[in-house]
Coordinates of C-alpha atoms in Angstrom, one line a residue:
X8 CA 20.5 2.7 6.7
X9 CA 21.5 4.6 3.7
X10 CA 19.9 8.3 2.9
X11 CA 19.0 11.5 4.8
X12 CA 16.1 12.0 6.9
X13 CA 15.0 15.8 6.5
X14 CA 11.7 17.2 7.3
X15 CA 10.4 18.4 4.2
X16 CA -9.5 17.9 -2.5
X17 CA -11.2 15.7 -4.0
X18 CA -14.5 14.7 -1.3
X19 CA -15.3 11.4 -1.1
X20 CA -19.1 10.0 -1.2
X21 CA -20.0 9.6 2.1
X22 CA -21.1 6.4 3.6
X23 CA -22.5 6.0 6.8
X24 CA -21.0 3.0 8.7
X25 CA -20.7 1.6 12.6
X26 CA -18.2 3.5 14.6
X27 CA -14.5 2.2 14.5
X28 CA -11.5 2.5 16.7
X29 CA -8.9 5.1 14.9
X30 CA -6.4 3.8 17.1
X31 CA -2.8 1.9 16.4
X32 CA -1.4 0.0 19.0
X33 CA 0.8 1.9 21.4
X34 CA 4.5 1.3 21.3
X35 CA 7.1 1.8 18.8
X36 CA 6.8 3.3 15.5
X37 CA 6.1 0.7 13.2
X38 CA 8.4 0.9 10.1
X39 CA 7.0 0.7 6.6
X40 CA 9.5 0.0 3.6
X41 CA 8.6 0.4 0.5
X42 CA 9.8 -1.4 -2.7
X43 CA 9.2 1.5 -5.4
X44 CA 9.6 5.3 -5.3
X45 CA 6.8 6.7 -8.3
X46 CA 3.7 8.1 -7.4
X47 CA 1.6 5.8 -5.7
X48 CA 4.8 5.5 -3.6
X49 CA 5.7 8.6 -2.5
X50 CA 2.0 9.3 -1.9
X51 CA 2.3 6.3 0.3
X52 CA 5.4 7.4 2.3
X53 CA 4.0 11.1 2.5
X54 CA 0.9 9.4 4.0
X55 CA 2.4 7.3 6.7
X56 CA 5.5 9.5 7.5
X57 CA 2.8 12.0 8.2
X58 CA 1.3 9.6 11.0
X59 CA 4.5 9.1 12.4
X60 CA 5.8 5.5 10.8
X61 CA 9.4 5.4 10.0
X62 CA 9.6 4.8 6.4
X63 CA 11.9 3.6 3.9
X64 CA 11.6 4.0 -0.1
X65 CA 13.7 2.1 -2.2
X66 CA 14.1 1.7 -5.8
X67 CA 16.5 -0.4 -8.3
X68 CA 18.8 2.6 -8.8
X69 CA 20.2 2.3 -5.4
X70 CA 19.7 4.6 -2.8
X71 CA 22.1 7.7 -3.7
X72 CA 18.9 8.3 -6.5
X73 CA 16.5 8.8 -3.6
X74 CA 18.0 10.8 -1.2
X75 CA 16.1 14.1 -1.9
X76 CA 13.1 12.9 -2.9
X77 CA 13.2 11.3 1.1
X78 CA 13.9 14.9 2.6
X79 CA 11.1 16.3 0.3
X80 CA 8.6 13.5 1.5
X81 CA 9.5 14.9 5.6
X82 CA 11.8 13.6 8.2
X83 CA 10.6 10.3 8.9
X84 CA 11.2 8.9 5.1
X85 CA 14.8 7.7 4.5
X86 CA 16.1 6.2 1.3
X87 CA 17.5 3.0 1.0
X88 CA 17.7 -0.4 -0.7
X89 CA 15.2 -3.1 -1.6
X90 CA 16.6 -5.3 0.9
X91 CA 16.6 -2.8 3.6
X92 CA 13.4 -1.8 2.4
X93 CA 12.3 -5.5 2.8
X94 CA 13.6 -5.7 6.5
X95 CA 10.8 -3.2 7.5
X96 CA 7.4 -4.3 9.5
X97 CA 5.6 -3.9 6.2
X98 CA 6.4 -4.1 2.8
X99 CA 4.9 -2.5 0.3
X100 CA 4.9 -2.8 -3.5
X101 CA 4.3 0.2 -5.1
X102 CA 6.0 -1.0 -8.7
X103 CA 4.5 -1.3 -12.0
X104 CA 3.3 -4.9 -13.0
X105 CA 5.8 -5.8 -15.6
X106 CA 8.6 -4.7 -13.2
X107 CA 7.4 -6.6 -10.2
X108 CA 9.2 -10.4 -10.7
X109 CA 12.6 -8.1 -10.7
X110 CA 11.8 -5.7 -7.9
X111 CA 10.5 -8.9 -5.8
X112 CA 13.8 -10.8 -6.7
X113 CA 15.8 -8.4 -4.8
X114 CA 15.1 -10.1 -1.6
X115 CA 16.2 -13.2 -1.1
X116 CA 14.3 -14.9 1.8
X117 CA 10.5 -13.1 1.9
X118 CA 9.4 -16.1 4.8
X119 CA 7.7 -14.4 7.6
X120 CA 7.6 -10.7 5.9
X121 CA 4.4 -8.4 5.0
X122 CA 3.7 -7.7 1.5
X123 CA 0.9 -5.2 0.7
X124 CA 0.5 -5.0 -2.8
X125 CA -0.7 -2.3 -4.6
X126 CA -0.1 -3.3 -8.2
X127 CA -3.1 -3.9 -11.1
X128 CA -2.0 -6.2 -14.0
X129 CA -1.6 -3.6 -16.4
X130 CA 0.8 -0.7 -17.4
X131 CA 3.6 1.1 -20.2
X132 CA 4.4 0.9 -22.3
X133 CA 1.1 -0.9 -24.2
X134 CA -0.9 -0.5 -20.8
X135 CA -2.4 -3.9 -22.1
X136 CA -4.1 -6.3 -19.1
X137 CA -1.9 -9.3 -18.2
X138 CA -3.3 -13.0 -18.9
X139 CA -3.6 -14.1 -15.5
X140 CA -5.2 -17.7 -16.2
X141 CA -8.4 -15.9 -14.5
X142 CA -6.5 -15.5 -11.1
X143 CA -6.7 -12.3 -8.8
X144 CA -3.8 -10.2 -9.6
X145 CA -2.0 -10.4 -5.9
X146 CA -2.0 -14.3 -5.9
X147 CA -0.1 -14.3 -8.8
X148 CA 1.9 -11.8 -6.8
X149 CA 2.2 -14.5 -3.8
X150 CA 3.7 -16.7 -5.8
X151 CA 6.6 -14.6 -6.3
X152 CA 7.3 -14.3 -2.6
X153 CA 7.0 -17.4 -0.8
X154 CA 6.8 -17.4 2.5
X155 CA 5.3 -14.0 2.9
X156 CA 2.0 -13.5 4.0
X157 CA 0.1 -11.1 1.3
X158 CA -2.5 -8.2 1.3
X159 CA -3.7 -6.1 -1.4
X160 CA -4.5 -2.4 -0.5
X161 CA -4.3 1.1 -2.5
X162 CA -5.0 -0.2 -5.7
X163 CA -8.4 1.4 -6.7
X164 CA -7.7 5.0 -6.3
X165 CA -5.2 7.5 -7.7
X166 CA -1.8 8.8 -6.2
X167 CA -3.3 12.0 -6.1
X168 CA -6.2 11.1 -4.0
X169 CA -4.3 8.7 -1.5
X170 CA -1.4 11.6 -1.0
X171 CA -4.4 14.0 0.3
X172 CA -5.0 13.8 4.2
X173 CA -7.4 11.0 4.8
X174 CA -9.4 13.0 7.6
X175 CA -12.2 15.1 6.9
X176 CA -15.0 17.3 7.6
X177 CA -16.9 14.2 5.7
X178 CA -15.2 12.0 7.7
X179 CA -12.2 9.0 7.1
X180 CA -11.5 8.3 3.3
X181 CA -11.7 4.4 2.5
X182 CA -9.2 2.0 1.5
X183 CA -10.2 -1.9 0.7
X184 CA -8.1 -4.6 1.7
X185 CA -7.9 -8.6 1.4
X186 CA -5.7 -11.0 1.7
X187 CA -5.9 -14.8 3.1
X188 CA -4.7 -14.4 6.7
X189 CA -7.2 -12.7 9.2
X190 CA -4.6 -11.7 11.4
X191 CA -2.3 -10.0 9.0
X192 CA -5.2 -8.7 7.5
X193 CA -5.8 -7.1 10.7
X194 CA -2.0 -5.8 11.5
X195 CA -2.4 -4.4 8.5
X196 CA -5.9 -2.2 9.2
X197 CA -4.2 -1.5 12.0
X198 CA -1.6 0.3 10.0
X199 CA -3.7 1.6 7.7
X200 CA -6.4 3.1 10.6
X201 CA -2.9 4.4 12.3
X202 CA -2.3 6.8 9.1
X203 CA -6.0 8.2 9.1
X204 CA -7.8 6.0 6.6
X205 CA -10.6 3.6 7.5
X206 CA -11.1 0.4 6.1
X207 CA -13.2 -1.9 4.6
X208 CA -11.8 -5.2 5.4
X209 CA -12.6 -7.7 2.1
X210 CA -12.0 -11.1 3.2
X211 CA -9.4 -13.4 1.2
X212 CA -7.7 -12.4 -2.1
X213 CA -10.2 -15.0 -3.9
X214 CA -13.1 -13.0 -3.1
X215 CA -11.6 -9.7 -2.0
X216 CA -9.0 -9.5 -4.7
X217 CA -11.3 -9.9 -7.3
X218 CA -13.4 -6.7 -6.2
X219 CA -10.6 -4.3 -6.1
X220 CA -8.9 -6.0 -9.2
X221 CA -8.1 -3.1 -12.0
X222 CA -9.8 -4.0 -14.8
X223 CA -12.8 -6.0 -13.9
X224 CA -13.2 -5.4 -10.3
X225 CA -16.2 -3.4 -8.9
X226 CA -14.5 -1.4 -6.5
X227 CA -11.5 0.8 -8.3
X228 CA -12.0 4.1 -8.5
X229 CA -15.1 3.9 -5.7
X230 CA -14.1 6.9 -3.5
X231 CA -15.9 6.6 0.1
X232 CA -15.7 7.9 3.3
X233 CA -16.8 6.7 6.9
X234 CA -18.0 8.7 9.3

């Protein structure tokens, strides 16, 4: 893989909730590559890097553009391209809308693969919302990658909040998720949980993705924590 891998408060409202596992499964490291390397991706990598995943940040300047942001992000983040990005456990898309068709693109075959998308249907330079025919943002998303089974997560709160450490005195901060698959849903908690955050598991992207949608959705910029 190409790069170098160098070691380099906001409180949330509190909300009380039934006791949850903060466990990942044991084994391996699960790897986490990310298609993107601005803010909401780095505070992503910092995040999971943090909790041990091996992660990978990529962007459509090739590696050699990324290699010491990586070493600034700590030892577990590694620059590389979208494909080898892609190869990961996990995908994530961490681009803004308009560039997502020619980030996606990238990778050729996306059957079998994890996308968590993290994208609202806005941004530059206009910042004017996308005509999405009334459809949640990540299915229009899906379409792009066929074959990939699709999760939307980190989309309603800012870079700066999702870089801070998750754990508390307050207790876990929240991140929403939903996508159409229970079980990747739950791989996905499962990484999420493994990094420090708890989660509030939403249900399929019809339902789900509408309430985390940015605009129109009830649930961006809701800042919670379990305890």
């Amino acid at each position: 893989m190409s790069g170098t891998r160098t070691r380099g408060a906001r409180t949330p409202h509190r909300l009380a909730a039934h006791p949850q596992a903060d466990h990942v499964q044991e084994g391996h490291p699960m790897t986490v590559g990310i298609i993107g390397a601005g803010a909401i991706a780095s505070a992503l990598a910092l995040r999971f890097a943090a909790a041990g995943q091996a992660v990978t940040i990529s962007n459509s300047r090739g590696p050699h553009t990324l290699t010491a942001h990586a070493s600034r992000l700590g030892f577990q983040v590694a620059a590389g391209t979208v494909q080898e990005a892609a190869a990961s456990e996990f995908v994530v898309l961490a681009v803004p809308w308009r560039s997502a068709p020619d980030a996606l693109a990238g990778v050729s075959d996306w059957s079998g693969r994890i996308l968590i998308d993290t994208t609202n249907p806005l941004g530059p330079p206009d910042f004017r919302v996308a005509d999405l025919g009334g459809r949640p943002s990540t299915s229009v998303i899906a379409d792009m990658v066929p074959g990939a089974a699709v999760v939307k997560a980190f989309n309603t709160l800012p870079p700066a909040v999702l870089a801070e450490d998750p754990r508390h005195s307050g207790g876990r901060r929240v991140i929403f998720l939903s996508g159409d698959d229970a079980v990747t849903n739950k791989r996905v908690q499962r990484l999420v949980e493994g990094a420090g955050w708890a989660v509030i598991d939403l249900g399929s992207l019809h339902l789900g993705g509408r309430l985390q949608q940015f605009p129109g959705g009830v649930l961006p910029t809701l800042d919670l924590a379990l305890r």
